XYZ file of C-alpha atoms in Angstrom:
466
model
C 8.863 -41.466 14.381
C 6.427 -40.168 11.780
C 2.868 -39.303 12.838
C -0.045 -38.887 10.471
C -1.320 -35.291 10.541
C -4.909 -36.440 10.982
C -3.964 -38.133 14.258
C -2.669 -34.849 15.679
C -5.504 -32.751 17.100
C -4.146 -29.216 16.680
C -4.504 -27.126 13.554
C -1.871 -27.487 10.859
C 0.094 -24.376 11.843
C 0.173 -25.191 15.577
C 1.150 -28.769 14.737
C 3.926 -27.621 12.414
C 5.387 -25.287 15.045
C 5.157 -28.067 17.636
C 7.075 -30.332 15.274
C 9.864 -27.752 14.935
C 10.313 -27.790 18.718
C 10.616 -31.595 18.961
C 12.475 -34.415 17.295
C 9.215 -35.867 15.987
C 8.331 -35.641 12.298
C 4.665 -35.176 11.496
C 3.191 -35.989 8.143
C 1.143 -33.298 6.381
C -0.825 -33.350 3.162
C 0.586 -31.100 0.428
C -2.512 -28.891 0.876
C -1.677 -28.547 4.576
C 1.813 -27.371 3.691
C 0.361 -24.825 1.244
C -1.848 -23.463 4.030
C 1.089 -23.272 6.431
C 3.383 -21.595 3.888
C 0.746 -19.037 2.853
C 0.183 -18.215 6.523
C 3.856 -17.481 7.112
C 4.405 -15.568 3.867
C 1.289 -13.446 4.408
C 2.507 -12.543 7.883
C 6.043 -11.720 6.759
C 7.609 -14.750 8.478
C 9.793 -15.646 5.523
C 12.262 -17.922 7.365
C 9.429 -20.096 8.708
C 7.850 -20.132 5.258
C 11.129 -21.337 3.763
C 11.396 -24.033 6.446
C 7.863 -25.209 5.638
C 8.705 -25.330 1.911
C 11.835 -27.359 2.592
C 10.036 -29.932 4.755
C 7.044 -29.940 2.412
C 9.180 -30.791 -0.609
C 10.941 -33.513 1.393
C 7.542 -35.113 2.017
C 6.030 -34.224 -1.396
C 8.959 -33.861 -3.851
C 6.660 -33.820 -6.905
C 4.250 -31.129 -5.674
C 4.217 -28.358 -8.283
C 2.256 -26.080 -5.956
C 4.995 -26.242 -3.317
C 7.664 -25.626 -5.970
C 5.733 -22.573 -7.158
C 5.688 -21.274 -3.602
C 9.443 -21.795 -3.535
C 9.654 -19.688 -6.705
C 7.645 -16.975 -4.944
C 10.136 -16.868 -2.067
C 13.148 -16.860 -4.408
C 11.623 -13.945 -6.306
C 10.927 -12.088 -3.058
C 14.618 -12.487 -2.186
C 15.626 -11.201 -5.673
C 17.101 -14.593 -6.617
C 15.718 -14.327 -10.119
C 18.016 -16.815 -11.888
C 17.250 -19.591 -9.378
C 13.538 -18.798 -9.643
C 13.642 -18.913 -13.468
C 15.493 -22.272 -13.415
C 12.875 -23.761 -11.123
C 10.095 -22.375 -13.346
C 11.734 -24.003 -16.386
C 11.720 -27.309 -14.504
C 8.021 -26.910 -13.590
C 7.098 -25.891 -17.149
C 8.677 -29.080 -18.534
C 6.242 -31.023 -16.352
C 3.135 -28.861 -16.799
C 3.370 -26.333 -19.615
C -0.265 -25.233 -19.248
C -0.049 -24.069 -15.648
C -0.992 -20.355 -15.604
C 0.818 -19.859 -12.276
C 4.136 -20.328 -14.119
C 3.392 -17.268 -16.264
C 2.165 -15.302 -13.258
C 5.420 -15.968 -11.395
C 7.487 -15.106 -14.481
C 5.482 -11.881 -14.754
C 6.231 -11.132 -11.098
C 9.955 -11.500 -11.787
C 9.778 -9.174 -14.809
C 7.760 -6.658 -12.829
C 10.355 -6.592 -10.059
C 12.982 -5.977 -12.746
C 10.872 -3.024 -14.006
C 10.143 -4.848 -17.291
C 6.454 -4.046 -17.030
C 5.537 -4.583 -20.684
C 7.065 -8.067 -20.578
C 5.143 -8.704 -17.338
C 1.937 -7.699 -19.133
C 2.698 -10.067 -22.024
C 3.220 -12.959 -19.592
C 0.022 -12.160 -17.696
C -1.914 -12.124 -20.966
C -0.511 -15.613 -21.645
C -1.689 -16.690 -18.187
C -5.112 -15.251 -18.976
C -5.475 -17.592 -21.973
C -4.739 -20.595 -19.762
C -6.837 -19.663 -16.755
C -10.422 -20.514 -15.889
C -10.339 -18.108 -12.933
C -8.920 -14.835 -14.272
C -9.894 -12.532 -11.377
C -6.414 -12.317 -9.827
C -4.744 -12.004 -13.227
C -6.839 -8.961 -14.154
C -5.881 -7.398 -10.817
C -2.185 -8.010 -11.523
C -2.602 -6.627 -15.042
C -4.198 -3.507 -13.610
C -1.205 -2.930 -11.339
C 1.248 -3.404 -14.219
C -0.661 -0.882 -16.325
C -0.517 1.560 -13.404
C 3.270 1.098 -13.292
C 3.299 1.952 -17.005
C 1.034 5.012 -16.478
C -1.510 3.460 -18.835
C -4.546 4.467 -16.796
C -7.088 3.605 -19.484
C -6.031 -0.054 -19.649
C -5.579 -0.201 -15.872
C -9.122 1.062 -15.450
C -10.508 -1.638 -17.757
C -8.591 -4.363 -15.899
C -9.871 -3.271 -12.500
C -13.389 -2.959 -13.906
C -13.201 -6.656 -14.839
C -12.256 -7.448 -11.231
C -15.319 -5.573 -9.989
C -17.449 -7.473 -12.531
C -16.192 -10.733 -11.010
C -16.744 -9.562 -7.434
C -18.882 -6.527 -6.549
C -17.374 -6.515 -3.064
C -13.795 -6.124 -4.349
C -13.493 -2.597 -2.960
C -9.756 -2.436 -3.578
C -10.390 -2.739 -7.325
C -13.319 -0.320 -7.074
C -11.021 2.270 -5.495
C -8.490 1.681 -8.278
C -11.153 2.179 -10.964
C -12.093 5.531 -9.428
C -8.402 6.444 -9.054
C -7.905 5.878 -12.792
C -10.948 8.016 -13.626
C -9.550 10.750 -11.367
C -6.112 10.632 -12.943
C -7.681 10.835 -16.405
C -9.758 13.776 -15.063
C -12.852 11.972 -16.323
C -15.133 12.861 -13.423
C -18.258 12.484 -15.568
C -17.161 8.953 -16.453
C -16.537 8.137 -12.796
C -19.990 9.418 -11.834
C -21.677 7.338 -14.551
C -19.707 4.240 -13.523
C -20.461 4.631 -9.819
C -24.154 5.304 -10.414
C -24.330 2.166 -12.550
C -22.561 0.209 -9.800
C -25.009 1.575 -7.217
C -27.954 0.422 -9.320
C -26.728 -3.115 -8.559
C -25.451 -2.406 -5.036
C -27.626 0.367 -3.576
C -26.333 -0.055 -0.009
C -22.609 0.060 -0.779
C -21.243 2.812 1.448
C -17.860 2.733 -0.324
C -19.425 3.534 -3.709
C -21.604 6.314 -2.260
C -18.532 7.777 -0.568
C -16.528 7.728 -3.808
C -19.473 9.194 -5.734
C -19.686 12.038 -3.226
C -15.979 12.771 -3.700
C -16.456 12.947 -7.466
C -19.358 15.387 -7.103
C -17.238 17.414 -4.668
C -14.384 17.572 -7.208
C -16.837 19.007 -9.743
C -18.213 21.571 -7.249
C -21.604 19.801 -7.337
C -22.094 20.268 -3.605
C -25.817 19.422 -3.206
C -25.270 16.155 -5.115
C -22.174 15.408 -3.033
C -24.149 15.994 0.159
C -26.830 13.534 -0.958
C -24.204 10.895 -1.811
C -22.507 11.216 1.585
C -25.904 11.018 3.291
C -26.559 7.701 1.524
C -23.106 6.466 2.546
C -24.014 7.227 6.179
C -27.425 5.545 5.796
C -25.605 2.462 4.475
C -23.130 2.517 7.363
C -23.762 4.957 10.202
C -20.243 4.414 11.568
C -18.488 5.364 8.311
C -16.117 8.077 9.526
C -14.917 9.052 6.039
C -18.458 9.901 4.940
C -19.066 12.166 7.960
C -15.757 13.918 7.374
C -16.375 14.492 3.654
C -19.943 15.628 4.402
C -18.473 18.177 6.789
C -16.246 19.544 4.025
C -19.261 19.936 1.717
C -21.255 21.740 4.424
C -18.288 24.098 4.866
C -18.383 24.894 1.159
C -22.100 25.645 1.493
C -21.419 27.954 4.441
C -23.284 25.691 6.862
C -20.526 25.748 9.467
C -22.495 24.599 12.516
C -23.708 21.508 10.651
C -20.148 20.885 9.440
C -18.916 21.008 13.041
C -21.565 18.435 14.047
C -20.275 16.022 11.400
C -16.638 16.494 12.378
C -17.588 15.959 16.025
C -19.356 12.730 15.025
C -16.067 11.388 13.636
C -14.442 12.123 17.009
C -17.255 10.367 18.898
C -16.955 7.218 16.739
C -13.198 6.870 16.915
C -10.225 8.529 18.602
C -9.971 12.219 17.650
C -7.726 13.122 14.746
C -5.742 16.264 14.083
C -7.567 16.715 10.766
C -10.956 16.793 12.508
C -9.697 19.319 15.091
C -8.296 21.463 12.275
C -11.570 21.538 10.340
C -13.584 22.308 13.487
C -11.172 25.134 14.260
C -11.569 26.607 10.769
C -15.378 26.460 11.070
C -15.316 28.262 14.409
C -12.976 30.891 12.982
C -15.413 31.542 10.118
C -18.262 31.799 12.643
C -16.262 34.361 14.627
C -15.858 32.010 17.605
C -12.192 32.927 17.988
C -11.609 31.382 21.406
C -13.032 28.068 20.231
C -11.058 28.292 16.974
C -7.866 28.832 18.948
C -8.737 25.914 21.255
C -9.153 23.498 18.349
C -6.025 24.745 16.561
C -4.009 24.118 19.727
C -5.507 20.629 19.902
C -4.582 20.066 16.249
C -0.861 20.635 16.786
C -0.957 18.795 20.123
C -2.503 15.734 18.423
C -0.058 15.798 15.503
C 2.962 18.110 15.897
C 4.104 17.223 12.337
C 0.892 18.348 10.604
C 2.010 21.459 8.746
C -1.591 22.572 8.118
C -2.141 22.746 11.870
C 0.830 25.023 12.514
C -0.039 27.167 9.509
C -3.657 27.467 10.693
C -2.714 28.656 14.174
C -0.098 31.000 12.709
C -2.552 32.400 10.156
C -5.111 32.857 12.934
C -2.799 35.228 14.824
C -1.486 36.773 11.583
C -5.015 37.802 10.526
C -5.525 39.394 13.931
C -2.224 41.254 13.325
C -0.801 39.626 16.431
C 2.545 39.166 14.703
C 4.522 38.281 17.826
C 2.325 35.236 18.493
C 2.245 34.323 14.796
C 6.044 34.403 14.773
C 6.190 32.342 17.979
C 4.105 29.538 16.488
C 5.761 29.472 13.086
C 9.159 29.274 14.795
C 7.890 26.331 16.851
C 6.901 24.696 13.568
C 10.334 25.408 12.057
C 12.019 23.880 15.116
C 10.000 20.704 14.518
C 10.504 20.586 10.748
C 13.086 23.021 9.442
C 12.910 21.509 5.957
C 9.317 22.622 5.332
C 9.319 25.481 2.771
C 5.768 26.575 3.698
C 6.908 27.333 7.244
C 9.771 29.498 6.016
C 7.517 31.323 3.564
C 5.009 32.108 6.307
C 7.841 33.258 8.600
C 9.082 35.542 5.833
C 5.631 37.128 5.420
C 5.412 37.723 9.178
C 8.870 39.325 9.254
C 7.839 41.493 6.301
C 4.684 42.598 8.135
C 6.885 43.435 11.144
C 9.284 45.340 8.846
C 12.118 43.039 9.928
C 13.568 42.995 6.433
C 16.847 41.154 7.035
C 15.048 38.223 8.671
C 12.412 38.281 5.910
C 15.172 38.097 3.282
C 16.748 35.090 5.043
C 13.392 33.303 5.405
C 12.435 33.818 1.749
C 15.843 32.459 0.707
C 15.272 29.379 2.861
C 11.808 28.854 1.337
C 13.171 29.016 -2.211
C 16.182 26.817 -1.405
C 13.728 24.215 -0.064
C 11.675 24.273 -3.276
C 8.978 26.927 -2.897
C 8.785 28.662 -6.271
C 5.331 30.228 -6.037
C 4.769 33.537 -7.789
C 4.095 35.558 -4.651
C 7.312 34.201 -3.087
C 9.426 35.802 -5.816
C 7.376 38.997 -5.776
C 7.539 39.434 -1.996
C 11.196 38.479 -1.731
C 12.052 41.029 -4.415
C 10.007 43.644 -2.505
C 11.997 42.937 0.677
C 15.324 43.352 -1.111
C 14.119 46.500 -2.852
C 13.160 48.016 0.504
C 16.565 47.087 1.911
C 18.086 48.917 -1.074
C 19.979 45.905 -2.401
C 18.988 46.424 -6.031
C 21.523 43.948 -7.450
C 20.025 41.127 -5.377
C 16.497 42.307 -6.216
C 17.333 42.043 -9.920
C 18.729 38.523 -9.471
C 15.625 37.368 -7.589
C 13.300 38.804 -10.243
C 15.317 37.193 -13.046
C 15.009 33.858 -11.213
C 11.288 34.364 -10.737
C 10.820 35.127 -14.434
C 12.483 31.815 -15.294
C 9.464 30.174 -13.651
C 6.905 32.763 -14.822
C 8.330 34.171 -18.082
C 5.049 35.784 -19.135
C 4.208 37.458 -15.857
C 3.784 41.168 -16.554
C 3.870 42.237 -12.868
C 7.339 40.741 -12.300
C 8.567 42.206 -15.576
C 7.341 45.727 -14.728
C 8.951 45.409 -11.301
C 12.249 44.359 -12.860
C 12.120 47.347 -15.247
C 11.642 49.703 -12.293
C 14.463 48.162 -10.266
C 16.798 48.437 -13.276
C 16.006 52.172 -13.323
C 16.690 52.489 -9.592
C 20.001 50.693 -10.187
C 20.956 53.159 -12.968
C 20.615 50.612 -15.779
C 18.396 52.508 -18.277
C 19.203 50.243 -21.225
C 18.035 47.104 -19.393
C 15.060 49.017 -18.011
C 13.903 50.010 -21.505
C 14.138 46.408 -22.712
C 12.119 45.081 -19.775
C 9.553 47.870 -19.935
C 9.010 47.151 -23.628
C 8.592 43.456 -22.839
C 6.188 44.153 -19.989
C 3.983 46.434 -22.087
C 3.875 43.802 -24.833
C 2.783 41.237 -22.267
C 0.041 43.406 -20.750
C -0.127 47.118 -21.439
C -3.088 47.502 -19.044
C -0.804 46.708 -16.100
C 1.395 49.741 -16.775
C -0.350 51.333 -13.793
C 1.458 48.821 -11.553
C 4.732 50.386 -12.668
C 3.420 53.923 -12.105
C 2.122 53.049 -8.629
C 5.275 51.264 -7.484
C 7.758 53.685 -9.008
C 6.057 57.109 -8.877
C 9.462 58.826 -8.778
C 9.874 58.077 -12.485
C 6.505 59.430 -13.614
C 7.915 62.902 -14.390
C 11.075 61.705 -16.185
C 10.735 63.169 -19.693
C 12.704 60.559 -21.637
C 10.721 57.785 -19.941
C 7.394 59.474 -20.749
C 8.470 59.757 -24.388
C 9.635 56.139 -24.457
C 6.337 54.837 -23.018
C 4.334 56.952 -25.503
C 6.317 55.478 -28.413
C 5.649 51.911 -27.241
C 1.945 52.687 -26.814
C 1.747 54.038 -30.358
C 3.508 51.025 -31.889
C 1.336 48.561 -29.911
C -1.996 50.031 -31.113
């Protein structure tokens, strides 16, 4: 038997789930079904949402809102043709419904046709009295298209509609950051704060902009206002700590990091920063304590392992440094920074074969930094494998073709490998790049300083370059 929903005391969702467990059929208003369906879709319960749509359309076969929700589910399941057919049917009934264009835009967006999605959303904008959500969707499409200027303007409109739309506010600042327009972001946030002086989110973002521009006193003031606006705002305490570190006020920085731990469960990032502050203060036992806590809290945080390794490396305790970097490698052997650090430790220990292997691993995993090529080449040169040294330097110069230091080094290794013709070419190139760095060549390869033909050759290049 059918029961009127108003006669059933429970809320719509509880009543609907009760109905599914019995043979009874309860009647719901179309609006009730919309509420039920939104609840299930928002909580990822797609099968229950589909069941609610099916029963809803059985009770309200002409409800366009329920049909549009059906379109949403079809699109979610990548059933684009079925969704488009249903949208055509809805459009024949109500051609001025902006939701039709929004759903069509959603389909195009999922198909990576972002410009077409934008065009459809602009159509929806012409038909809508409430354009807040449409501007938000437009902003996301522009982000997909890497059009940060238009995305920024769309999200700004959302903030104009609702000052408390912090998601859009974050996106506005993100666009400013990507455009590297920090001055623009600061002006925008200050203007926003004129209207909303107690918005901790805006103060926090303003502080980050000042920090990015190395305006540390201004950043400190902004984070202080964020904390005044919300004294439990962990992000503001953490960022304030980073500013105080930059200003050399390490004890105050530690206090702010410790505040974050007192408000919420401790984080590896807070332990790491506290450890670095103690290290700079010379409190080595405390630094070590917090570094150990960092890797205990998050064994996958590469900065933690690198910090504890660097700590022992600086103290020239290479055995312990090697112990900890190997622990890190055992946890994540695909991390190129771990292998690079291991290579530097092996080099310091004069374990050249292991250093060679570790540098190779670092490069194979994508570390192409200048000092990686330079140090790897130095290891191979010390081993006496000049052919491999030459190959590594040639590879490094593919990434840094105008680096004089690598070029001088390659010239010297060519000489050591009895390749004078190649050495002359590289030495000429190096001197053209930076003649002032010729001393690097003399210092690294002093054995060639008395070679007459080389002295004559260098003199000729010097004369032609002046």
